mmCIF file of C-alpha atoms and ligand atoms in Angstrom:
data_model
loop_
_atom_site.group_PDB
_atom_site.id
_atom_site.type_symbol
_atom_site.label_atom_id
_atom_site.label_comp_id
_atom_site.label_asym_id
_atom_site.label_seq_id
_atom_site.Cartn_x
_atom_site.Cartn_y
_atom_site.Cartn_z
ATOM 1 C CA MET A 1 7.096 -17.634 -19.540
ATOM 2 C CA LYS A 2 8.972 -14.331 -19.408
ATOM 3 C CA ILE A 3 11.440 -13.547 -16.647
ATOM 4 C CA ILE A 4 13.858 -10.893 -15.477
ATOM 5 C CA GLU A 5 16.830 -11.407 -13.179
ATOM 6 C CA LYS A 6 16.754 -9.602 -9.832
ATOM 7 C CA LYS A 7 20.253 -8.236 -10.476
ATOM 8 C CA ASP A 8 18.974 -6.420 -13.590
ATOM 9 C CA ILE A 9 16.415 -4.328 -11.730
ATOM 10 C CA PRO A 10 18.688 -1.246 -11.353
ATOM 11 C CA ASP A 11 19.239 -1.345 -15.137
ATOM 12 C CA LEU A 12 15.492 -1.543 -15.759
ATOM 13 C CA MET A 13 15.019 1.489 -13.530
ATOM 14 C CA ARG A 14 17.812 3.376 -15.290
ATOM 15 C CA ALA A 15 16.141 2.607 -18.635
ATOM 16 C CA ILE A 16 12.962 4.262 -17.317
ATOM 17 C CA LYS A 17 14.927 7.371 -16.303
ATOM 18 C CA SER A 18 16.793 7.462 -19.621
ATOM 19 C CA ALA A 19 13.464 7.426 -21.446
ATOM 20 C CA GLY A 20 12.665 10.721 -19.670
ATOM 21 C CA LYS A 21 10.067 9.325 -17.295
ATOM 22 C CA ILE A 22 9.676 10.149 -13.609
ATOM 23 C CA LEU A 23 10.635 7.165 -11.463
ATOM 24 C CA ILE A 24 8.765 6.491 -8.213
ATOM 25 C CA ALA A 25 9.783 3.689 -5.837
ATOM 26 C CA PRO A 26 9.444 2.668 -2.183
ATOM 27 C CA ILE A 27 12.068 4.348 -0.008
ATOM 28 C CA LYS A 28 13.060 4.483 3.653
ATOM 29 C CA GLU A 29 13.282 7.915 5.237
ATOM 30 C CA GLU A 30 14.712 8.767 8.632
ATOM 31 C CA ARG A 31 11.449 8.259 10.510
ATOM 32 C CA THR A 32 9.080 6.843 7.952
ATOM 33 C CA SER A 33 8.837 5.109 4.591
ATOM 34 C CA ARG A 34 6.878 5.975 1.489
ATOM 35 C CA TYR A 35 6.824 5.893 -2.304
ATOM 36 C CA ALA A 36 8.937 8.792 -3.577
ATOM 37 C CA ILE A 37 10.440 10.172 -6.765
ATOM 38 C CA ILE A 38 14.022 8.932 -7.056
ATOM 39 C CA ASP A 39 16.872 9.433 -9.502
ATOM 40 C CA ASP A 40 19.196 6.784 -8.138
ATOM 41 C CA PRO A 41 17.885 3.170 -8.246
ATOM 42 C CA SER A 42 19.967 2.300 -5.163
ATOM 43 C CA LYS A 43 17.586 4.469 -3.074
ATOM 44 C CA ALA A 44 14.733 1.991 -3.665
ATOM 45 C CA ALA A 45 13.941 -0.148 -0.618
ATOM 46 C CA PHE A 46 12.413 -3.276 -2.112
ATOM 47 C CA ASP A 47 13.060 -5.142 1.122
ATOM 48 C CA LEU A 48 10.197 -3.235 2.813
ATOM 49 C CA GLN A 49 7.119 -5.388 3.164
ATOM 50 C CA LEU A 50 5.003 -2.259 3.161
ATOM 51 C CA THR A 51 5.764 1.461 3.231
ATOM 52 C CA ARG A 52 4.154 3.382 6.074
ATOM 53 C CA MET A 53 2.553 5.816 3.614
ATOM 54 C CA SER A 54 0.571 4.324 0.768
ATOM 55 C CA LEU A 55 0.811 5.082 -2.939
ATOM 56 C CA LYS A 56 -2.371 7.195 -2.692
ATOM 57 C CA GLU A 57 -0.524 10.506 -2.202
ATOM 58 C CA HIS A 58 0.890 10.310 -5.751
ATOM 59 C CA PHE A 59 -2.594 10.234 -7.276
ATOM 60 C CA PHE A 60 -4.704 12.007 -4.693
ATOM 61 C CA PRO A 61 -2.370 14.281 -2.699
ATOM 62 C CA PRO A 62 -3.112 15.201 0.944
ATOM 63 C CA THR A 63 -3.661 18.789 -0.195
ATOM 64 C CA GLU A 64 -3.834 20.255 -3.686
ATOM 65 C CA CYS A 65 -4.848 23.460 -5.387
ATOM 66 C CA ILE A 66 -7.823 22.936 -7.687
ATOM 67 C CA LEU A 67 -8.161 26.547 -8.848
ATOM 68 C CA GLU A 68 -6.655 29.991 -8.337
ATOM 69 C CA TYR A 69 -8.690 33.172 -8.356
ATOM 70 C CA GLN A 70 -7.854 36.824 -8.752
ATOM 71 C CA ARG A 71 -10.240 39.750 -8.464
ATOM 72 C CA THR A 72 -9.582 42.375 -11.144
ATOM 73 C CA ASP A 73 -11.402 45.500 -12.367
ATOM 74 C CA ASP A 74 -13.137 43.249 -14.935
ATOM 75 C CA GLY A 75 -14.431 40.721 -12.418
ATOM 76 C CA ILE A 76 -12.973 37.511 -11.040
ATOM 77 C CA GLN A 77 -10.452 35.586 -13.093
ATOM 78 C CA ILE A 78 -10.216 31.867 -12.483
ATOM 79 C CA LYS A 79 -7.082 29.930 -13.377
ATOM 80 C CA ASP A 80 -6.863 26.136 -13.478
ATOM 81 C CA PRO A 81 -3.645 24.658 -12.101
ATOM 82 C CA PRO A 82 -1.588 22.741 -14.689
ATOM 83 C CA LEU A 83 -2.248 19.021 -14.920
ATOM 84 C CA PRO A 84 0.740 16.651 -14.879
ATOM 85 C CA ASN A 85 2.140 16.111 -18.348
ATOM 86 C CA LYS A 86 5.182 13.934 -17.757
ATOM 87 C CA GLU A 87 5.041 10.137 -17.858
ATOM 88 C CA ARG A 88 5.727 8.397 -14.546
ATOM 89 C CA VAL A 89 6.531 4.830 -13.598
ATOM 90 C CA VAL A 90 5.982 3.420 -10.136
ATOM 91 C CA PHE A 91 8.499 0.609 -9.782
ATOM 92 C CA GLY A 92 7.926 -1.730 -6.862
ATOM 93 C CA ALA A 93 4.341 -1.065 -5.798
ATOM 94 C CA ARG A 94 2.972 -3.737 -3.484
ATOM 95 C CA PRO A 95 -0.035 -5.636 -4.891
ATOM 96 C CA CYS A 96 -2.358 -4.138 -2.256
ATOM 97 C CA ASP A 97 -1.307 -0.590 -3.155
ATOM 98 C CA ALA A 98 -1.769 -1.269 -6.868
ATOM 99 C CA ALA A 99 -5.185 -2.828 -6.189
ATOM 100 C CA ALA A 100 -6.153 0.261 -4.190
ATOM 101 C CA LEU A 101 -5.829 2.321 -7.370
ATOM 102 C CA SER A 102 -8.388 0.180 -9.154
ATOM 103 C CA VAL A 103 -10.686 0.673 -6.139
ATOM 104 C CA MET A 104 -10.246 4.458 -6.257
ATOM 105 C CA ASP A 105 -10.653 4.570 -10.058
ATOM 106 C CA LYS A 106 -14.296 3.637 -9.538
ATOM 107 C CA VAL A 107 -15.162 6.571 -7.333
ATOM 108 C CA PHE A 108 -13.099 9.125 -9.245
ATOM 109 C CA THR A 109 -14.918 8.220 -12.497
ATOM 110 C CA TRP A 110 -18.358 7.703 -10.979
ATOM 111 C CA ASP A 111 -20.686 10.716 -11.184
ATOM 112 C CA TYR A 112 -17.835 13.012 -12.207
ATOM 113 C CA ASN A 113 -14.520 12.411 -13.968
ATOM 114 C CA ASP A 114 -11.949 13.860 -11.602
ATOM 115 C CA SER A 115 -9.437 15.467 -13.978
ATOM 116 C CA PHE A 116 -6.675 15.766 -11.360
ATOM 117 C CA TYR A 117 -6.783 12.116 -10.331
ATOM 118 C CA LEU A 118 -7.331 10.845 -13.870
ATOM 119 C CA ALA A 119 -4.450 12.847 -15.378
ATOM 120 C CA ARG A 120 -2.075 11.287 -12.856
ATOM 121 C CA ARG A 121 -3.489 7.811 -13.475
ATOM 122 C CA GLU A 122 -3.218 8.188 -17.233
ATOM 123 C CA LYS A 123 0.405 9.328 -17.064
ATOM 124 C CA THR A 124 1.510 6.564 -14.698
ATOM 125 C CA THR A 125 2.506 2.956 -15.332
ATOM 126 C CA ILE A 126 2.495 0.656 -12.322
ATOM 127 C CA VAL A 127 5.103 -2.083 -11.973
ATOM 128 C CA THR A 128 4.191 -4.187 -8.981
ATOM 129 C CA ILE A 129 6.455 -6.601 -7.137
ATOM 130 C CA GLY A 130 4.589 -9.498 -5.563
ATOM 131 C CA CYS A 131 5.199 -10.331 -1.900
ATOM 132 C CA GLU A 132 7.236 -13.388 -0.930
ATOM 133 C CA LYS A 133 5.258 -13.732 2.308
ATOM 134 C CA LEU A 134 2.481 -12.103 4.313
ATOM 135 C CA GLY A 135 3.390 -9.402 6.845
ATOM 136 C CA PRO A 136 2.057 -9.380 10.423
ATOM 137 C CA ALA A 137 -1.023 -7.279 9.609
ATOM 138 C CA CYS A 138 -1.587 -8.286 5.981
ATOM 139 C CA HIS A 139 -5.216 -9.108 5.193
ATOM 140 C CA CYS A 140 -5.174 -9.167 1.387
ATOM 141 C CA LEU A 141 -6.447 -12.752 1.479
ATOM 142 C CA ASP A 142 -9.526 -11.638 3.442
ATOM 143 C CA VAL A 143 -10.640 -9.293 0.680
ATOM 144 C CA GLY A 144 -10.164 -11.685 -2.227
ATOM 145 C CA LEU A 145 -6.667 -10.456 -3.144
ATOM 146 C CA SER A 146 -3.311 -12.178 -2.651
ATOM 147 C CA PRO A 147 0.446 -11.484 -2.424
ATOM 148 C CA ASN A 148 0.609 -11.822 -6.219
ATOM 149 C CA ALA A 149 -2.694 -10.155 -7.162
ATOM 150 C CA ARG A 150 -2.678 -8.327 -10.521
ATOM 151 C CA ASP A 151 -5.436 -5.770 -9.846
ATOM 152 C CA GLY A 152 -4.338 -2.234 -10.677
ATOM 153 C CA SER A 153 -0.916 -3.282 -12.014
ATOM 154 C CA ASP A 154 0.346 -2.748 -15.548
ATOM 155 C CA ILE A 155 3.165 -5.238 -14.999
ATOM 156 C CA LEU A 156 3.336 -7.701 -12.125
ATOM 157 C CA LEU A 157 6.709 -9.193 -11.162
ATOM 158 C CA ILE A 158 6.151 -12.499 -9.392
ATOM 159 C CA PRO A 159 9.066 -13.579 -7.171
ATOM 160 C CA LEU A 160 10.536 -16.915 -8.272
ATOM 161 C CA GLU A 161 13.197 -19.170 -6.841
ATOM 162 C CA GLY A 162 16.660 -18.395 -8.196
ATOM 163 C CA GLU A 163 16.722 -14.593 -7.768
ATOM 164 C CA LYS A 164 14.359 -13.858 -10.626
ATOM 165 C CA TYR A 165 10.842 -12.648 -11.330
ATOM 166 C CA GLU A 166 8.195 -13.851 -13.707
ATOM 167 C CA VAL A 167 7.095 -10.861 -15.814
ATOM 168 C CA ASP A 168 3.304 -10.806 -16.073
ATOM 169 C CA ILE A 169 2.372 -8.046 -18.516
ATOM 170 C CA VAL A 170 -1.153 -7.070 -17.546
ATOM 171 C CA THR A 171 -2.060 -4.061 -19.717
ATOM 172 C CA ASP A 172 -1.062 -2.312 -22.951
ATOM 173 C CA LYS A 173 0.658 0.347 -20.876
ATOM 174 C CA GLY A 174 2.713 -2.418 -19.299
ATOM 175 C CA LYS A 175 3.507 -3.863 -22.738
ATOM 176 C CA LYS A 176 4.790 -0.490 -23.911
ATOM 177 C CA LEU A 177 7.001 -0.106 -20.859
ATOM 178 C CA ALA A 178 8.371 -3.646 -21.208
ATOM 179 C CA GLU A 179 9.604 -2.751 -24.712
ATOM 180 C CA LEU A 180 12.096 -0.402 -23.027
ATOM 181 C CA TRP A 181 13.709 -3.343 -21.288
ATOM 182 C CA GLY A 182 14.642 -5.187 -24.474
ATOM 183 C CA ASP A 183 16.554 -8.423 -23.931
ATOM 184 C CA LYS A 184 16.601 -8.026 -20.140
ATOM 185 C CA ILE A 185 13.260 -9.835 -20.416
ATOM 186 C CA ARG A 186 13.934 -13.426 -21.409
ATOM 187 C CA ASP A 187 11.669 -16.284 -22.448
ATOM 188 C CA VAL A 188 12.280 -19.407 -20.387
ATOM 189 C CA SER A 189 10.578 -22.745 -20.020
ATOM 190 C CA ASP A 190 7.485 -22.913 -17.774
ATOM 191 C CA SER A 191 9.322 -25.540 -15.704
ATOM 192 C CA GLU A 192 11.292 -22.633 -14.159
ATOM 193 C CA ARG A 193 8.080 -21.283 -12.641
ATOM 194 C CA LYS A 194 8.853 -21.997 -8.995
ATOM 195 C CA ILE A 195 6.950 -19.280 -7.163
ATOM 196 C CA LEU A 196 8.480 -18.247 -3.836
ATOM 197 C CA THR A 197 5.204 -17.143 -2.244
ATOM 198 C CA PRO A 198 3.508 -19.958 -0.336
ATOM 199 C CA LYS A 199 0.055 -21.033 -1.587
ATOM 200 C CA TYR A 200 -2.580 -19.186 0.428
ATOM 201 C CA GLU A 201 -6.355 -19.552 0.385
ATOM 202 C CA THR A 202 -8.205 -16.337 -0.401
ATOM 203 C CA LYS A 203 -11.570 -15.568 1.167
ATOM 204 C CA LYS A 204 -14.564 -13.650 -0.062
ATOM 205 C CA PRO A 205 -15.208 -10.448 1.898
ATOM 206 C CA PRO A 206 -18.229 -10.645 4.226
ATOM 207 C CA GLU A 207 -21.673 -10.021 2.806
ATOM 208 C CA ASP A 208 -24.930 -8.925 4.470
ATOM 209 C CA LEU A 209 -23.218 -6.380 6.682
ATOM 210 C CA ASP A 210 -26.269 -4.144 6.216
ATOM 211 C CA LYS A 211 -28.221 -6.507 8.468
ATOM 212 C CA LYS A 212 -25.826 -5.625 11.299
ATOM 213 C CA PHE A 213 -26.219 -1.865 11.079
ATOM 214 C CA GLU A 214 -28.261 -1.678 14.284
ATOM 215 C CA SER A 215 -26.123 -4.180 16.202
ATOM 216 C CA ALA A 216 -25.217 -3.181 19.758
ATOM 217 C CA ALA A 217 -21.792 -4.727 19.094
ATOM 218 C CA TRP A 218 -20.570 -1.623 17.248
ATOM 219 C CA ALA A 219 -20.570 0.565 20.347
ATOM 220 C CA GLU A 220 -18.966 -2.122 22.477
ATOM 221 C CA LEU A 221 -16.234 -3.062 20.009
ATOM 222 C CA THR A 222 -15.240 0.430 18.953
ATOM 223 C CA ARG A 223 -15.455 2.283 22.285
ATOM 224 C CA LYS A 224 -11.709 2.882 22.440
ATOM 225 C CA CYS A 225 -11.428 4.605 19.020
ATOM 226 C CA LEU A 226 -9.989 8.080 19.613
ATOM 227 C CA GLY A 227 -11.149 9.575 16.336
ATOM 228 C CA CYS A 228 -7.581 10.576 15.473
ATOM 229 C CA GLY A 229 -8.007 9.757 11.780
ATOM 230 C CA VAL A 230 -4.656 7.970 11.384
ATOM 231 C CA CYS A 231 -6.374 4.929 9.891
ATOM 232 C CA ALA A 232 -7.989 6.930 7.095
ATOM 233 C CA TYR A 233 -4.938 9.051 6.329
ATOM 234 C CA LEU A 234 -2.762 5.974 5.892
ATOM 235 C CA CYS A 235 -5.403 3.922 4.102
ATOM 236 C CA PRO A 236 -4.712 3.556 0.360
ATOM 237 C CA THR A 237 -8.428 3.510 -0.479
ATOM 238 C CA CYS A 238 -9.931 6.183 1.815
ATOM 239 C CA HIS A 239 -10.730 9.075 -0.476
ATOM 240 C CA CYS A 240 -12.893 11.601 1.381
ATOM 241 C CA PHE A 241 -11.901 15.230 0.965
ATOM 242 C CA ASP A 242 -12.986 18.695 1.991
ATOM 243 C CA ILE A 243 -12.729 21.834 -0.138
ATOM 244 C CA VAL A 244 -11.611 25.174 1.299
ATOM 245 C CA ASP A 245 -10.877 28.604 -0.153
ATOM 246 C CA GLU A 246 -7.650 30.133 1.104
ATOM 247 C CA GLN A 247 -7.310 33.824 0.475
ATOM 248 C CA ASP A 248 -3.797 35.260 0.022
ATOM 249 C CA GLY A 249 -4.574 38.856 0.674
ATOM 250 C CA ILE A 250 -7.633 40.786 -0.375
ATOM 251 C CA THR A 251 -8.022 40.059 -4.049
ATOM 252 C CA SER A 252 -6.615 36.620 -4.707
ATOM 253 C CA GLY A 253 -6.422 33.137 -3.366
ATOM 254 C CA GLU A 254 -6.824 29.508 -4.183
ATOM 255 C CA ARG A 255 -9.285 26.713 -3.704
ATOM 256 C CA ARG A 256 -7.743 23.573 -2.238
ATOM 257 C CA ARG A 257 -8.963 20.108 -1.559
ATOM 258 C CA ASN A 258 -7.632 18.347 1.506
ATOM 259 C CA TRP A 259 -7.990 14.795 2.765
ATOM 260 C CA ASP A 260 -10.816 14.484 5.257
ATOM 261 C CA VAL A 261 -11.711 11.683 7.642
ATOM 262 C CA CYS A 262 -15.094 10.233 8.637
ATOM 263 C CA ALA A 263 -13.738 9.557 12.140
ATOM 264 C CA PHE A 264 -13.673 13.287 12.868
ATOM 265 C CA ASN A 265 -16.467 14.791 14.899
ATOM 266 C CA MET A 266 -16.759 17.686 12.439
ATOM 267 C CA PHE A 267 -16.991 15.446 9.361
ATOM 268 C CA THR A 268 -20.790 15.308 9.269
ATOM 269 C CA LYS A 269 -21.590 18.241 11.555
ATOM 270 C CA HIS A 270 -24.198 20.473 9.939
ATOM 271 C CA GLY A 271 -24.071 24.257 9.862
ATOM 272 C CA GLY A 272 -26.992 24.338 12.301
ATOM 273 C CA GLY A 273 -25.057 22.318 14.880
ATOM 274 C CA HIS A 274 -26.793 18.945 14.428
ATOM 275 C CA ASN A 275 -24.486 15.992 13.944
ATOM 276 C CA PRO A 276 -26.063 12.846 12.442
ATOM 277 C CA ARG A 277 -23.148 10.791 13.799
ATOM 278 C CA PRO A 278 -22.642 12.283 17.260
ATOM 279 C CA GLU A 279 -20.877 9.264 18.798
ATOM 280 C CA GLN A 280 -17.423 7.942 17.896
ATOM 281 C CA TRP A 281 -18.730 4.396 17.459
ATOM 282 C CA GLN A 282 -21.178 5.645 14.826
ATOM 283 C CA ARG A 283 -18.291 7.205 12.943
ATOM 284 C CA TYR A 284 -16.269 3.991 13.157
ATOM 285 C CA ARG A 285 -19.301 2.040 11.963
ATOM 286 C CA GLN A 286 -19.553 4.402 8.988
ATOM 287 C CA ARG A 287 -15.961 3.620 8.017
ATOM 288 C CA VAL A 288 -16.590 -0.116 8.069
ATOM 289 C CA MET A 289 -19.999 0.087 6.392
ATOM 290 C CA HIS A 290 -18.626 2.313 3.658
ATOM 291 C CA LYS A 291 -15.801 -0.074 2.899
ATOM 292 C CA PHE A 292 -17.643 -3.370 3.181
ATOM 293 C CA ASP A 293 -21.280 -2.574 2.355
ATOM 294 C CA TYR A 294 -21.948 0.735 0.569
ATOM 295 C CA TYR A 295 -18.932 0.567 -1.741
ATOM 296 C CA PRO A 296 -19.583 -3.028 -2.912
ATOM 297 C CA GLU A 297 -23.256 -2.190 -3.413
ATOM 298 C CA ARG A 298 -22.348 0.677 -5.741
ATOM 299 C CA PHE A 299 -19.106 -0.499 -7.347
ATOM 300 C CA ASP A 300 -19.054 -4.259 -6.888
ATOM 301 C CA CYS A 301 -15.826 -4.290 -4.862
ATOM 302 C CA VAL A 302 -14.915 -3.664 -1.247
ATOM 303 C CA ALA A 303 -13.030 -0.447 -0.477
ATOM 304 C CA CYS A 304 -10.317 -2.250 1.449
ATOM 305 C CA VAL A 305 -7.296 -4.046 0.029
ATOM 306 C CA GLY A 306 -6.211 -5.558 3.331
ATOM 307 C CA CYS A 307 -2.873 -3.709 3.515
ATOM 308 C CA GLY A 308 -3.084 -3.618 7.321
ATOM 309 C CA ARG A 309 -1.741 -0.057 7.683
ATOM 310 C CA CYS A 310 -4.694 0.943 9.835
ATOM 311 C CA ILE A 311 -3.971 -1.968 12.184
ATOM 312 C CA LEU A 312 -0.227 -1.313 12.378
ATOM 313 C CA SER A 313 -0.628 2.396 13.171
ATOM 314 C CA CYS A 314 -3.777 2.764 15.267
ATOM 315 C CA PRO A 315 -2.657 4.255 18.614
ATOM 316 C CA VAL A 316 -5.191 2.179 20.557
ATOM 317 C CA GLY A 317 -4.866 -1.066 18.597
ATOM 318 C CA MET A 318 -8.149 -1.097 16.702
ATOM 319 C CA ASP A 319 -8.243 -3.911 14.157
ATOM 320 C CA ILE A 320 -10.850 -3.414 11.441
ATOM 321 C CA PHE A 321 -10.898 -7.128 10.533
ATOM 322 C CA ASP A 322 -11.384 -8.128 14.140
ATOM 323 C CA VAL A 323 -14.308 -5.692 14.481
ATOM 324 C CA LEU A 324 -15.786 -6.908 11.211
ATOM 325 C CA GLU A 325 -15.548 -10.546 12.192
ATOM 326 C CA LYS A 326 -17.119 -9.938 15.598
ATOM 327 C CA VAL A 327 -19.942 -7.756 14.262
ATOM 328 C CA ILE A 328 -20.753 -10.363 11.613
ATOM 329 C CA SER A 329 -20.728 -13.208 14.107
ATOM 330 C CA VAL A 330 -23.042 -11.690 16.768
ATOM 331 C CA GLU A 331 -26.705 -12.681 16.522
HETATM 332 S S1 SF4 B 401 -9.504 3.413 14.646
HETATM 333 FE FE1 SF4 B 401 -7.539 3.979 15.619
HETATM 334 S S2 SF4 B 401 -6.447 5.112 14.011
HETATM 335 FE FE2 SF4 B 401 -8.624 5.082 13.408
HETATM 336 S S3 SF4 B 401 -9.536 6.963 14.263
HETATM 337 FE FE3 SF4 B 401 -9.848 5.327 15.783
HETATM 338 S S4 SF4 B 401 -8.071 5.513 17.165
HETATM 339 FE FE4 SF4 B 401 -7.524 6.651 15.288
HETATM 340 S S1 SF4 B 402 -9.017 -0.282 5.781
HETATM 341 FE FE1 SF4 B 402 -7.010 -0.735 6.694
HETATM 342 S S2 SF4 B 402 -6.451 -2.735 5.806
HETATM 343 FE FE2 SF4 B 402 -8.105 -1.905 4.528
HETATM 344 S S3 SF4 B 402 -7.058 -0.821 2.850
HETATM 345 FE FE3 SF4 B 402 -7.485 0.705 4.474
HETATM 346 S S4 SF4 B 402 -5.623 0.760 5.752
HETATM 347 FE FE4 SF4 B 402 -5.521 -1.107 4.479
#
């Protein structure tokens, strides 16, 4: 078994910086917390159970330019924005946030290879730190994951007794990064493998949700949803976007894609005024069906990693797992 000492983590992060890579880690800000680019390892807040913002914004930003245009005497010139070319390392992702990347990989390589998302994925190595315990809204166990799940990670650090981590090298990218750390990674006897995280039972996500599409329970259970969209913005796996052209004057401008949210009234509104999901409960149902029925049907995995951000931040206390459980259990 390979281990690293907790006290060596700042050195491991400095080694990443010295190798010329961008370092991203969880940080606390004055009013929020997120994953951010840092230069100084002491800025990393590994004590956070979960950042308020997910890792999603580093792969699929809230708004991004996807082309620039300029009208000239010869016609319209289109310019592609540069793709990222510098290697990045996320140090200290939570297992749910890392797993969310493997969920999003499926949609961004489905009927079209999304060059923006894929360039960022390709250039980034994910070092995940497992959780020592579950937080108050954590539901990773309900979607088949766990506080030490490996999905989406290149290296998983599993917290052990004695201020150390087991180093689980998951991918070739992870192996390459681990070479930077030299003798900070030590081989020890398997008898030292005393995992701090309690043993939890994982569950399989619910099946047969399609049979509940017409259930009257949806309207009853989701009546209080305000349609504010907070749940989708904070969700590490929600990936809907809208595309708009923004003109900067008369002859030039840019095309941007911006996060969009199925809870919004305008999300499915047609140009002619008809809205196939006119009621808020229908929009909430769409969110749940997409995550737990349509996505698994197409990609063989649910589009929820159980991070609990939507539960922690909903202004009216909607709990997607509570709704799911109740809808499944009604006759
Ligand atoms: S479930 Fe909550 S957070 Fe999501 S749109 Fe409704 S009110 Fe907003
Ligand atoms: S639906 Fe909620 S619990 Fe599931 S991944 Fe999104 S924010 Fe996390």
